[in-house]
Amino acid sequence: MINIEKDYALDQLNTFGMPVKAPYFSVIRERADCSSLAANAPEGLPVLILGGGSNMLFTQQPDKWVIKNEIKGIELIGEDETHIRLKVGAGEVWHEFVLYCIAHNYCGIENLALIPGTVGAAPIQNIGAYGVEVKQLITKVHYWDIEKETFDYLDNKDCRFGYRDSIFKQELKGKYIITEVEWQLSKTPSLNTSYGNIKEELDSRQITQPGIKDVAEAVIAIRSSKLPDPKVVGNAGSFFKNPEVKNEVYEAIRAQYSTAPGYKVGQDKTKIPAAWLIEQCNWKGFREGDAGVHPKQPLVLVNYGTASGTEIFELSTRIIASVEEKFGITLEREVQII
Ligand code: FAD
Ligand code: EPU
């Protein structure tokens, strides 16, 4: 029997620290709990699944049955000479899973150290950092289909992974509960240290022959120096995606701003750091009341204490409008607005 609590405070369960209350709140701890949800739904309410609450902004009191996913477990399900396969409960904490892999010398996930949240949320926006995305490592995503009331799974190719995107953010949005994710990791390292300043960080530590632990530690150091800690100041990481524009659009910006950064994506497109666009519009370090734009990383909107979700959302709308006016580029929000 699933335990249901009423008027449950969620301020500690979302990294923006929004002081909202769930009308009803429950925790699921095993896969089988999913199948008893429909029969127990208070007032027939739909569910809102909560992982670590690190990619959502509550702009109103939730009007759903909030279900926190704490399905745990790391199971070795396959192994050959070069790879191992793991099935991991959706409620495992992401960074702890990364540390587990490093401790067991399972390679390929080390660049994704210190990303907040849960394993189950990782496929939803195909989390990525420092040149690696989880789509390179996921083999299957298991889920409970809320409408059909059945367990099902998708293979990697059917998840339609894209940059901060997947089928779970699109067609399947709101229709599933991810229960476990399967991973394939290498037994031998193939380090990716070309992104950002990982190499410089390793050099500064005088590490000439790094292992996966060294790379993870370098990533942790870089991330800690750039991104605000949600325990100290409320935020949900990058609030916007980095826009991908046609090469001509980027070239036109370059003609005006010779230092405009851009990274080729395939043949026709260039990814422009949204942080740069936002900084050019003079938002870096902006603060109004307790809603602000982080002074070191303008892609991150912050709650300095008592900002409301609406204030943060309205600030994001103003930023989108000014980037659109100056550059003709429409930024897309990455964070899930609730
Ligand atoms: P939540 O915020 O709890 O949920 C996000 C969405 O997924 C919601 O819509 C929720 O309903 C849904 N959901 C969650 N779990 C399930 C489930 N099991 N089944 C069905 N639906 C579910 N992201 C990156 O990609 N790269 C980064 O480098 C990065 N850095 C960050 C740094 C900081 C400081 C912060 C605060 C965030 C950062 N993020 C980053 C964003 C965030 O960490 C990821 O999006 C993460 O995957 C969210 O996990 P979560 O468990 O907190 O999801
Ligand atoms: N930049 C500025 N001004 C700044 C900061 C950055 O102009 O104040 C420009 C610089 O040109 C810099 C570039 O932005 O080179 C990129 O900055 P950074 O390396 O910090 O990465 P990002 O593009 O801002 C992305 C992800 C992060 C991820 C990092 C590292 C998105 C939306 N964000 O940020 O993911 O950790 O790369 O790989 O793709 C998240 O999704 O929540 C997130 C934090």
Tab-separated table of C-alpha atoms and ligand atoms in Angstrom:
chain	number	residue	atom	x	y	z
A	1	MET	CA	0.000	0.000	0.000
A	2	ILE	CA	1.399	3.343	-1.011
A	3	ASN	CA	1.653	6.013	1.696
A	4	ILE	CA	0.061	9.347	0.755
A	5	GLU	CA	0.817	12.603	2.581
A	6	LYS	CA	-1.219	15.788	2.230
A	7	ASP	CA	0.069	19.369	1.765
A	8	TYR	CA	3.653	18.214	1.597
A	9	ALA	CA	6.330	20.948	1.476
A	10	LEU	CA	8.570	20.684	-1.602
A	11	ASP	CA	10.986	23.559	-0.879
A	12	GLN	CA	13.835	21.151	-0.031
A	13	LEU	CA	12.976	18.964	-3.039
A	14	ASN	CA	13.497	21.492	-5.854
A	15	THR	CA	16.863	23.176	-6.395
A	16	PHE	CA	15.300	26.599	-7.080
A	17	GLY	CA	13.991	26.316	-3.494
A	18	MET	CA	10.442	27.300	-4.428
A	19	PRO	CA	8.242	27.061	-1.305
A	20	VAL	CA	5.417	25.117	-2.927
A	21	LYS	CA	3.309	22.350	-1.436
A	22	ALA	CA	2.111	19.172	-3.092
A	23	PRO	CA	-1.611	18.602	-2.455
A	24	TYR	CA	-0.683	14.912	-2.190
A	25	PHE	CA	2.791	13.389	-2.025
A	26	SER	CA	4.133	9.837	-2.154
A	27	VAL	CA	7.422	8.038	-2.637
A	28	ILE	CA	7.813	5.014	-4.899
A	29	ARG	CA	10.635	2.692	-3.907
A	30	GLU	CA	10.201	-0.216	-6.245
A	31	ARG	CA	9.020	-0.845	-9.745
A	32	ALA	CA	5.935	-2.694	-8.516
A	33	ASP	CA	4.698	0.497	-6.768
A	34	CYS	CA	3.868	1.941	-10.208
A	35	SER	CA	1.122	-0.562	-10.824
A	36	SER	CA	-0.796	0.428	-7.692
A	37	LEU	CA	-0.807	4.167	-8.462
A	38	ALA	CA	-3.937	4.409	-10.627
A	39	ALA	CA	-6.131	2.633	-8.093
A	40	ASN	CA	-4.926	4.919	-5.277
A	41	ALA	CA	-4.878	8.325	-7.021
A	42	PRO	CA	-6.352	10.848	-4.564
A	43	GLU	CA	-9.284	12.692	-6.185
A	44	GLY	CA	-8.268	10.935	-9.427
A	45	LEU	CA	-5.403	13.436	-9.813
A	46	PRO	CA	-2.726	12.952	-12.501
A	47	VAL	CA	0.834	12.419	-11.263
A	48	LEU	CA	3.883	14.675	-11.393
A	49	ILE	CA	7.106	12.682	-11.107
A	50	LEU	CA	9.897	14.235	-9.097
A	51	GLY	CA	13.519	13.131	-9.216
A	52	GLY	CA	16.062	15.508	-7.657
A	53	GLY	CA	13.998	18.578	-8.650
A	54	SER	CA	17.068	20.069	-10.342
A	55	ASN	CA	15.564	20.825	-13.738
A	56	MET	CA	12.203	22.311	-12.830
A	57	LEU	CA	10.760	25.687	-11.948
A	58	PHE	CA	7.490	25.790	-10.024
A	59	THR	CA	5.588	28.912	-11.107
A	60	GLN	CA	2.460	27.864	-9.230
A	61	GLN	CA	1.312	25.434	-6.574
A	62	PRO	CA	1.304	21.973	-8.155
A	63	ASP	CA	-2.180	20.611	-8.764
A	64	LYS	CA	-1.020	17.008	-9.184
A	65	TRP	CA	-0.170	14.019	-7.037
A	66	VAL	CA	3.596	14.449	-6.665
A	67	ILE	CA	5.442	11.133	-6.740
A	68	LYS	CA	9.095	11.089	-5.754
A	69	ASN	CA	11.006	8.376	-7.531
A	70	GLU	CA	13.337	6.509	-5.162
A	71	ILE	CA	13.606	3.226	-7.064
A	72	LYS	CA	17.165	2.151	-6.212
A	73	GLY	CA	19.560	-0.579	-7.250
A	74	ILE	CA	22.576	-1.132	-9.506
A	75	GLU	CA	22.632	-4.548	-11.161
A	76	LEU	CA	25.351	-6.002	-13.403
A	77	ILE	CA	23.381	-7.576	-16.265
A	78	GLY	CA	26.041	-8.402	-18.830
A	79	GLU	CA	29.742	-8.449	-19.487
A	80	ASP	CA	32.144	-9.295	-22.277
A	81	GLU	CA	35.850	-8.649	-22.814
A	82	THR	CA	35.444	-4.952	-23.520
A	83	HIS	CA	32.179	-3.779	-21.953
A	84	ILE	CA	29.873	-4.186	-18.999
A	85	ARG	CA	26.111	-3.586	-18.866
A	86	LEU	CA	24.295	-2.218	-15.839
A	87	LYS	CA	20.619	-1.821	-15.003
A	88	VAL	CA	20.153	1.078	-12.620
A	89	GLY	CA	17.102	2.183	-10.615
A	90	ALA	CA	15.694	5.551	-11.695
A	91	GLY	CA	15.901	6.932	-8.156
A	92	GLU	CA	19.654	6.457	-7.791
A	93	VAL	CA	21.442	9.795	-7.367
A	94	TRP	CA	23.259	10.572	-10.612
A	95	HIS	CA	26.592	11.697	-9.150
A	96	GLU	CA	26.703	8.689	-6.811
A	97	PHE	CA	26.188	6.418	-9.823
A	98	VAL	CA	29.074	8.160	-11.612
A	99	LEU	CA	31.281	7.658	-8.537
A	100	TYR	CA	30.234	3.985	-8.370
A	101	CYS	CA	31.320	3.506	-12.013
A	102	ILE	CA	34.647	5.218	-11.394
A	103	ALA	CA	35.289	3.055	-8.309
A	104	HIS	CA	34.642	-0.072	-10.413
A	105	ASN	CA	36.711	1.241	-13.335
A	106	TYR	CA	33.666	1.368	-15.645
A	107	CYS	CA	34.659	3.999	-18.186
A	108	GLY	CA	32.889	6.566	-20.334
A	109	ILE	CA	30.716	8.372	-17.793
A	110	GLU	CA	33.474	10.315	-15.958
A	111	ASN	CA	32.891	13.642	-17.786
A	112	LEU	CA	29.349	13.685	-16.391
A	113	ALA	CA	30.416	13.926	-12.751
A	114	LEU	CA	28.584	16.317	-10.412
A	115	ILE	CA	25.462	16.813	-12.541
A	116	PRO	CA	22.616	17.038	-10.014
A	117	GLY	CA	19.516	14.832	-10.143
A	118	THR	CA	18.628	11.195	-10.612
A	119	VAL	CA	19.506	8.413	-13.033
A	120	GLY	CA	15.864	8.234	-14.192
A	121	ALA	CA	15.843	11.851	-15.335
A	122	ALA	CA	19.112	11.517	-17.279
A	123	PRO	CA	17.528	10.214	-20.515
A	124	ILE	CA	14.699	12.767	-20.446
A	125	GLN	CA	16.844	15.650	-21.610
A	126	ASN	CA	19.825	13.499	-22.619
A	127	ILE	CA	22.016	15.129	-19.990
A	128	GLY	CA	25.436	16.143	-21.174
A	129	ALA	CA	28.584	17.969	-20.200
A	130	TYR	CA	32.197	18.312	-21.245
A	131	GLY	CA	31.772	16.590	-24.605
A	132	VAL	CA	29.727	13.557	-23.463
A	133	GLU	CA	25.969	12.935	-23.571
A	134	VAL	CA	24.134	10.003	-21.992
A	135	LYS	CA	22.804	8.933	-25.401
A	136	GLN	CA	26.304	7.515	-25.989
A	137	LEU	CA	25.952	5.205	-22.968
A	138	ILE	CA	22.261	4.279	-22.629
A	139	THR	CA	21.062	1.014	-24.187
A	140	LYS	CA	17.481	0.835	-22.844
A	141	VAL	CA	15.030	2.918	-20.848
A	142	HIS	CA	12.394	1.002	-18.874
A	143	TYR	CA	9.173	2.781	-17.951
A	144	TRP	CA	5.669	2.419	-16.633
A	145	ASP	CA	3.133	3.534	-19.242
A	146	ILE	CA	0.616	5.538	-17.203
A	147	GLU	CA	-2.248	5.334	-19.737
A	148	LYS	CA	-1.843	1.705	-20.760
A	149	GLU	CA	-0.923	0.637	-17.225
A	150	THR	CA	1.866	-1.609	-18.448
A	151	PHE	CA	5.629	-1.784	-18.137
A	152	ASP	CA	7.484	-1.181	-21.378
A	153	TYR	CA	10.939	-0.129	-22.587
A	154	LEU	CA	12.577	1.750	-25.424
A	155	ASP	CA	15.892	0.893	-27.043
A	156	ASN	CA	18.393	3.699	-27.479
A	157	LYS	CA	17.457	4.484	-31.089
A	158	ASP	CA	13.740	4.772	-30.211
A	159	CYS	CA	14.432	7.330	-27.483
A	160	ARG	CA	15.110	9.899	-30.268
A	161	PHE	CA	17.874	11.529	-28.317
A	162	GLY	CA	18.931	15.006	-29.403
A	163	TYR	CA	20.704	17.920	-27.786
A	164	ARG	CA	18.919	18.260	-24.385
A	165	ASP	CA	15.997	16.378	-25.918
A	166	SER	CA	14.337	12.967	-26.268
A	167	ILE	CA	10.958	11.385	-26.923
A	168	PHE	CA	10.330	11.702	-23.153
A	169	LYS	CA	10.272	15.510	-23.449
A	170	GLN	CA	8.102	15.337	-26.581
A	171	GLU	CA	5.417	12.759	-27.561
A	172	LEU	CA	5.664	10.807	-24.314
A	173	LYS	CA	5.676	13.867	-22.038
A	174	GLY	CA	3.631	13.175	-18.890
A	175	LYS	CA	2.742	9.655	-20.019
A	176	TYR	CA	5.394	7.548	-18.307
A	177	ILE	CA	7.407	6.883	-15.176
A	178	ILE	CA	10.972	5.868	-15.899
A	179	THR	CA	11.795	2.948	-13.594
A	180	GLU	CA	15.275	1.790	-14.658
A	181	VAL	CA	17.907	2.737	-17.207
A	182	GLU	CA	20.368	0.310	-18.811
A	183	TRP	CA	23.932	1.410	-19.513
A	184	GLN	CA	26.865	0.069	-21.472
A	185	LEU	CA	30.264	1.187	-20.217
A	186	SER	CA	33.789	0.304	-21.305
A	187	LYS	CA	36.328	-1.689	-19.368
A	188	THR	CA	39.144	0.395	-20.787
A	189	PRO	CA	39.305	4.188	-20.710
A	190	SER	CA	39.010	6.273	-23.846
A	191	LEU	CA	39.409	9.689	-22.319
A	192	ASN	CA	37.734	12.754	-23.709
A	193	THR	CA	39.706	15.740	-22.444
A	194	SER	CA	39.359	18.027	-25.436
A	195	TYR	CA	36.339	20.005	-24.219
A	196	GLY	CA	36.695	23.297	-22.375
A	197	ASN	CA	39.586	23.509	-19.973
A	198	ILE	CA	39.854	19.897	-18.790
A	199	LYS	CA	43.403	19.686	-20.171
A	200	GLU	CA	44.468	22.917	-18.447
A	201	GLU	CA	42.969	21.676	-15.185
A	202	LEU	CA	44.903	18.388	-15.470
A	203	ASP	CA	48.100	20.300	-16.337
A	204	SER	CA	47.661	22.570	-13.340
A	205	ARG	CA	47.485	19.405	-11.204
A	206	GLN	CA	50.607	18.116	-12.976
A	207	ILE	CA	48.764	15.005	-14.142
A	208	THR	CA	50.349	13.823	-17.373
A	209	GLN	CA	48.766	10.374	-17.629
A	210	PRO	CA	45.243	10.834	-16.353
A	211	GLY	CA	42.781	8.074	-15.507
A	212	ILE	CA	39.003	8.339	-15.332
A	213	LYS	CA	39.131	9.462	-11.695
A	214	ASP	CA	41.490	12.321	-12.600
A	215	VAL	CA	39.171	13.455	-15.398
A	216	ALA	CA	36.139	13.336	-13.081
A	217	GLU	CA	38.040	15.336	-10.456
A	218	ALA	CA	39.049	17.924	-13.065
A	219	VAL	CA	35.427	18.214	-14.231
A	220	ILE	CA	34.235	18.547	-10.620
A	221	ALA	CA	36.764	21.341	-9.998
A	222	ILE	CA	35.775	23.237	-13.168
A	223	ARG	CA	32.060	22.860	-12.520
A	224	SER	CA	32.438	23.965	-8.888
A	225	SER	CA	34.307	27.095	-9.966
A	226	LYS	CA	31.710	28.079	-12.591
A	227	LEU	CA	28.291	26.952	-11.469
A	228	PRO	CA	26.429	28.042	-8.340
A	229	ASP	CA	25.786	25.339	-5.742
A	230	PRO	CA	21.996	24.984	-5.355
A	231	LYS	CA	22.498	24.423	-1.613
A	232	VAL	CA	23.841	27.978	-1.435
A	233	VAL	CA	21.824	29.771	-4.129
A	234	GLY	CA	18.722	28.373	-5.821
A	235	ASN	CA	19.096	27.472	-9.505
A	236	ALA	CA	18.437	24.692	-12.022
A	237	GLY	CA	21.656	24.835	-14.054
A	238	SER	CA	21.411	26.272	-17.573
A	239	PHE	CA	18.005	27.890	-17.863
A	240	PHE	CA	18.187	28.015	-21.674
A	241	LYS	CA	19.562	25.733	-24.385
A	242	ASN	CA	22.432	26.920	-26.538
A	243	PRO	CA	20.789	27.863	-29.847
A	244	GLU	CA	21.789	26.135	-33.075
A	245	VAL	CA	21.552	28.545	-36.000
A	246	LYS	CA	22.275	28.370	-39.721
A	247	ASN	CA	25.925	29.060	-40.494
A	248	GLU	CA	24.940	32.294	-42.332
A	249	VAL	CA	23.241	33.631	-39.192
A	250	TYR	CA	26.398	32.990	-37.189
A	251	GLU	CA	28.610	34.547	-39.882
A	252	ALA	CA	26.444	37.689	-39.875
A	253	ILE	CA	26.912	37.979	-36.099
A	254	ARG	CA	30.678	37.402	-36.506
A	255	ALA	CA	30.843	40.217	-39.036
A	256	GLN	CA	29.631	42.551	-36.294
A	257	TYR	CA	31.252	40.914	-33.255
A	258	SER	CA	34.574	39.422	-34.273
A	259	THR	CA	34.935	37.485	-31.031
A	260	ALA	CA	31.482	35.825	-31.144
A	261	PRO	CA	32.018	32.185	-30.123
A	262	GLY	CA	30.444	29.387	-32.179
A	263	TYR	CA	30.845	25.631	-32.630
A	264	LYS	CA	30.005	23.799	-35.853
A	265	VAL	CA	27.151	21.279	-35.554
A	266	GLY	CA	27.178	19.101	-38.668
A	267	GLN	CA	27.543	20.889	-42.033
A	268	ASP	CA	24.954	23.651	-41.908
A	269	LYS	CA	24.615	24.752	-38.336
A	270	THR	CA	26.578	26.529	-35.638
A	271	LYS	CA	25.885	26.376	-31.914
A	272	ILE	CA	26.268	29.770	-30.248
A	273	PRO	CA	26.714	29.835	-26.463
A	274	ALA	CA	23.554	31.393	-25.027
A	275	ALA	CA	25.762	32.683	-22.189
A	276	TRP	CA	27.548	34.925	-24.702
A	277	LEU	CA	24.307	36.207	-26.255
A	278	ILE	CA	22.869	36.970	-22.802
A	279	GLU	CA	26.069	38.680	-21.681
A	280	GLN	CA	26.036	40.881	-24.813
A	281	CYS	CA	22.565	42.013	-23.795
A	282	ASN	CA	24.027	43.159	-20.453
A	283	TRP	CA	22.167	40.690	-18.258
A	284	LYS	CA	25.214	39.119	-16.621
A	285	GLY	CA	25.005	39.757	-12.851
A	286	PHE	CA	21.568	41.407	-13.162
A	287	ARG	CA	19.432	41.237	-10.029
A	288	GLU	CA	15.927	42.459	-9.302
A	289	GLY	CA	14.674	41.577	-5.854
A	290	ASP	CA	15.862	38.018	-5.342
A	291	ALA	CA	15.661	36.945	-8.990
A	292	GLY	CA	18.930	37.196	-10.861
A	293	VAL	CA	21.314	36.208	-13.626
A	294	HIS	CA	24.402	34.536	-12.239
A	295	PRO	CA	27.442	36.855	-12.287
A	296	LYS	CA	29.833	34.107	-13.468
A	297	GLN	CA	27.548	32.135	-15.805
A	298	PRO	CA	24.686	34.151	-17.316
A	299	LEU	CA	22.976	31.016	-18.653
A	300	VAL	CA	22.016	30.250	-15.056
A	301	LEU	CA	19.096	32.123	-13.493
A	302	VAL	CA	19.191	32.239	-9.719
A	303	ASN	CA	16.917	32.633	-6.731
A	304	TYR	CA	18.830	34.579	-4.076
A	305	GLY	CA	16.208	33.719	-1.467
A	306	THR	CA	12.595	34.694	-1.851
A	307	ALA	CA	12.092	35.131	-5.597
A	308	SER	CA	8.891	33.514	-6.820
A	309	GLY	CA	8.777	31.093	-9.740
A	310	THR	CA	6.810	33.725	-11.669
A	311	GLU	CA	9.545	36.327	-11.093
A	312	ILE	CA	12.202	33.928	-12.401
A	313	PHE	CA	9.987	33.008	-15.348
A	314	GLU	CA	9.302	36.684	-16.175
A	315	LEU	CA	13.025	37.430	-16.021
A	316	SER	CA	13.585	34.596	-18.521
A	317	THR	CA	10.925	36.111	-20.789
A	318	ARG	CA	12.688	39.497	-20.707
A	319	ILE	CA	16.016	37.845	-21.525
A	320	ILE	CA	14.478	35.963	-24.467
A	321	ALA	CA	12.960	39.221	-25.770
A	322	SER	CA	16.211	41.173	-25.577
A	323	VAL	CA	18.316	38.426	-27.244
A	324	GLU	CA	15.652	38.228	-29.956
A	325	GLU	CA	15.730	41.986	-30.471
A	326	LYS	CA	19.535	42.257	-30.620
A	327	PHE	CA	20.391	39.075	-32.510
A	328	GLY	CA	17.135	37.775	-34.046
A	329	ILE	CA	17.660	34.474	-32.190
A	330	THR	CA	14.929	32.977	-30.001
A	331	LEU	CA	16.294	31.230	-26.927
A	332	GLU	CA	14.482	28.103	-25.808
A	333	ARG	CA	14.075	27.285	-22.123
A	334	GLU	CA	15.758	24.085	-21.004
A	335	VAL	CA	14.182	23.924	-17.542
A	336	GLN	CA	10.749	22.268	-17.204
A	337	ILE	CA	8.187	24.895	-16.214
A	338	ILE	CA	5.567	23.507	-13.818
B	1	FAD	P1	13.748	16.641	-11.959
B	1	FAD	O1	14.099	18.084	-11.957
B	1	FAD	O2	13.187	16.070	-10.709
B	1	FAD	O3	12.729	16.369	-13.157
B	1	FAD	C1	12.947	16.922	-14.442
B	1	FAD	C2	11.780	16.492	-15.348
B	1	FAD	O4	11.794	15.068	-15.526
B	1	FAD	C3	10.403	16.798	-14.758
B	1	FAD	O5	9.528	17.075	-15.815
B	1	FAD	C4	10.005	15.487	-14.069
B	1	FAD	O6	8.603	15.330	-13.993
B	1	FAD	C5	10.633	14.457	-14.998
B	1	FAD	N1	11.080	13.221	-14.325
B	1	FAD	C6	12.121	13.089	-13.450
B	1	FAD	N2	12.313	11.796	-13.136
B	1	FAD	C7	11.387	11.082	-13.818
B	1	FAD	C8	11.072	9.701	-13.918
B	1	FAD	N3	11.745	8.769	-13.245
B	1	FAD	N4	10.051	9.337	-14.732
B	1	FAD	C9	9.343	10.258	-15.418
B	1	FAD	N5	9.595	11.580	-15.379
B	1	FAD	C10	10.596	12.000	-14.576
B	1	FAD	N6	21.926	19.131	-17.013
B	1	FAD	C11	22.764	18.724	-17.995
B	1	FAD	O7	22.336	18.070	-18.970
B	1	FAD	N7	24.101	18.991	-17.965
B	1	FAD	C12	24.653	19.686	-16.954
B	1	FAD	O8	25.858	19.921	-16.951
B	1	FAD	C13	23.805	20.137	-15.906
B	1	FAD	N8	24.315	20.868	-14.882
B	1	FAD	C14	23.491	21.304	-13.886
B	1	FAD	C15	24.051	22.054	-12.836
B	1	FAD	C16	23.250	22.498	-11.802
B	1	FAD	C17	23.869	23.296	-10.685
B	1	FAD	C18	21.857	22.181	-11.785
B	1	FAD	C19	20.989	22.618	-10.639
B	1	FAD	C20	21.291	21.455	-12.830
B	1	FAD	C21	22.099	21.020	-13.892
B	1	FAD	N9	21.587	20.283	-14.978
B	1	FAD	C22	22.421	19.832	-15.968
B	1	FAD	C23	20.142	19.973	-15.046
B	1	FAD	C24	19.725	18.732	-14.233
B	1	FAD	O9	20.750	18.332	-13.369
B	1	FAD	C25	19.369	17.562	-15.150
B	1	FAD	O10	18.344	17.915	-16.051
B	1	FAD	C26	18.928	16.331	-14.360
B	1	FAD	O11	18.819	15.221	-15.221
B	1	FAD	C27	17.579	16.525	-13.661
B	1	FAD	O12	17.369	15.407	-12.815
B	1	FAD	P2	16.306	15.427	-11.661
B	1	FAD	O13	16.224	14.061	-11.106
B	1	FAD	O14	16.624	16.505	-10.697
B	1	FAD	O15	14.973	15.780	-12.470
B	2	EPU	N1	30.385	32.430	-22.007
B	2	EPU	C1	30.273	33.797	-22.046
B	2	EPU	N2	30.148	34.454	-20.862
B	2	EPU	C2	30.139	33.816	-19.676
B	2	EPU	C3	30.243	32.403	-19.636
B	2	EPU	C4	30.358	31.724	-20.831
B	2	EPU	O1	30.289	34.418	-23.097
B	2	EPU	O2	30.023	34.483	-18.649
B	2	EPU	C5	30.537	31.708	-23.289
B	2	EPU	C6	32.009	31.454	-23.595
B	2	EPU	O3	32.190	31.625	-24.978
B	2	EPU	C7	32.177	30.004	-23.213
B	2	EPU	C8	30.839	29.449	-23.607
B	2	EPU	O4	29.900	30.460	-23.223
B	2	EPU	O5	33.219	29.389	-23.920
B	2	EPU	C9	30.469	28.093	-23.021
B	2	EPU	O6	30.432	28.192	-21.617
B	2	EPU	P1	30.483	26.883	-20.700
B	2	EPU	O7	31.654	26.048	-21.065
B	2	EPU	O8	30.316	27.316	-19.283
B	2	EPU	O9	29.245	26.029	-21.167
B	2	EPU	P2	27.747	26.407	-21.543
B	2	EPU	O10	27.570	26.320	-23.011
B	2	EPU	O11	27.330	27.681	-20.900
B	2	EPU	C10	26.927	23.932	-21.487
B	2	EPU	C11	25.772	23.183	-20.919
B	2	EPU	C12	26.017	22.879	-19.461
B	2	EPU	C13	27.263	22.032	-19.348
B	2	EPU	C14	28.447	22.810	-19.943
B	2	EPU	C15	29.716	21.979	-19.978
B	2	EPU	C16	23.785	23.794	-22.169
B	2	EPU	C17	22.510	24.557	-22.177
B	2	EPU	N3	24.537	23.940	-21.074
B	2	EPU	O12	26.967	25.191	-20.832
B	2	EPU	O13	24.915	22.128	-18.969
B	2	EPU	O14	27.556	21.703	-18.006
B	2	EPU	O15	28.128	23.181	-21.310
B	2	EPU	O16	29.609	21.004	-20.947
B	2	EPU	O17	24.087	23.085	-23.116
B	2	EPU	C18	22.757	22.336	-17.990
B	2	EPU	O18	22.297	21.799	-19.000
B	2	EPU	O19	22.022	22.665	-17.006
B	2	EPU	C19	24.183	22.632	-17.907
B	2	EPU	C20	24.742	23.258	-16.876
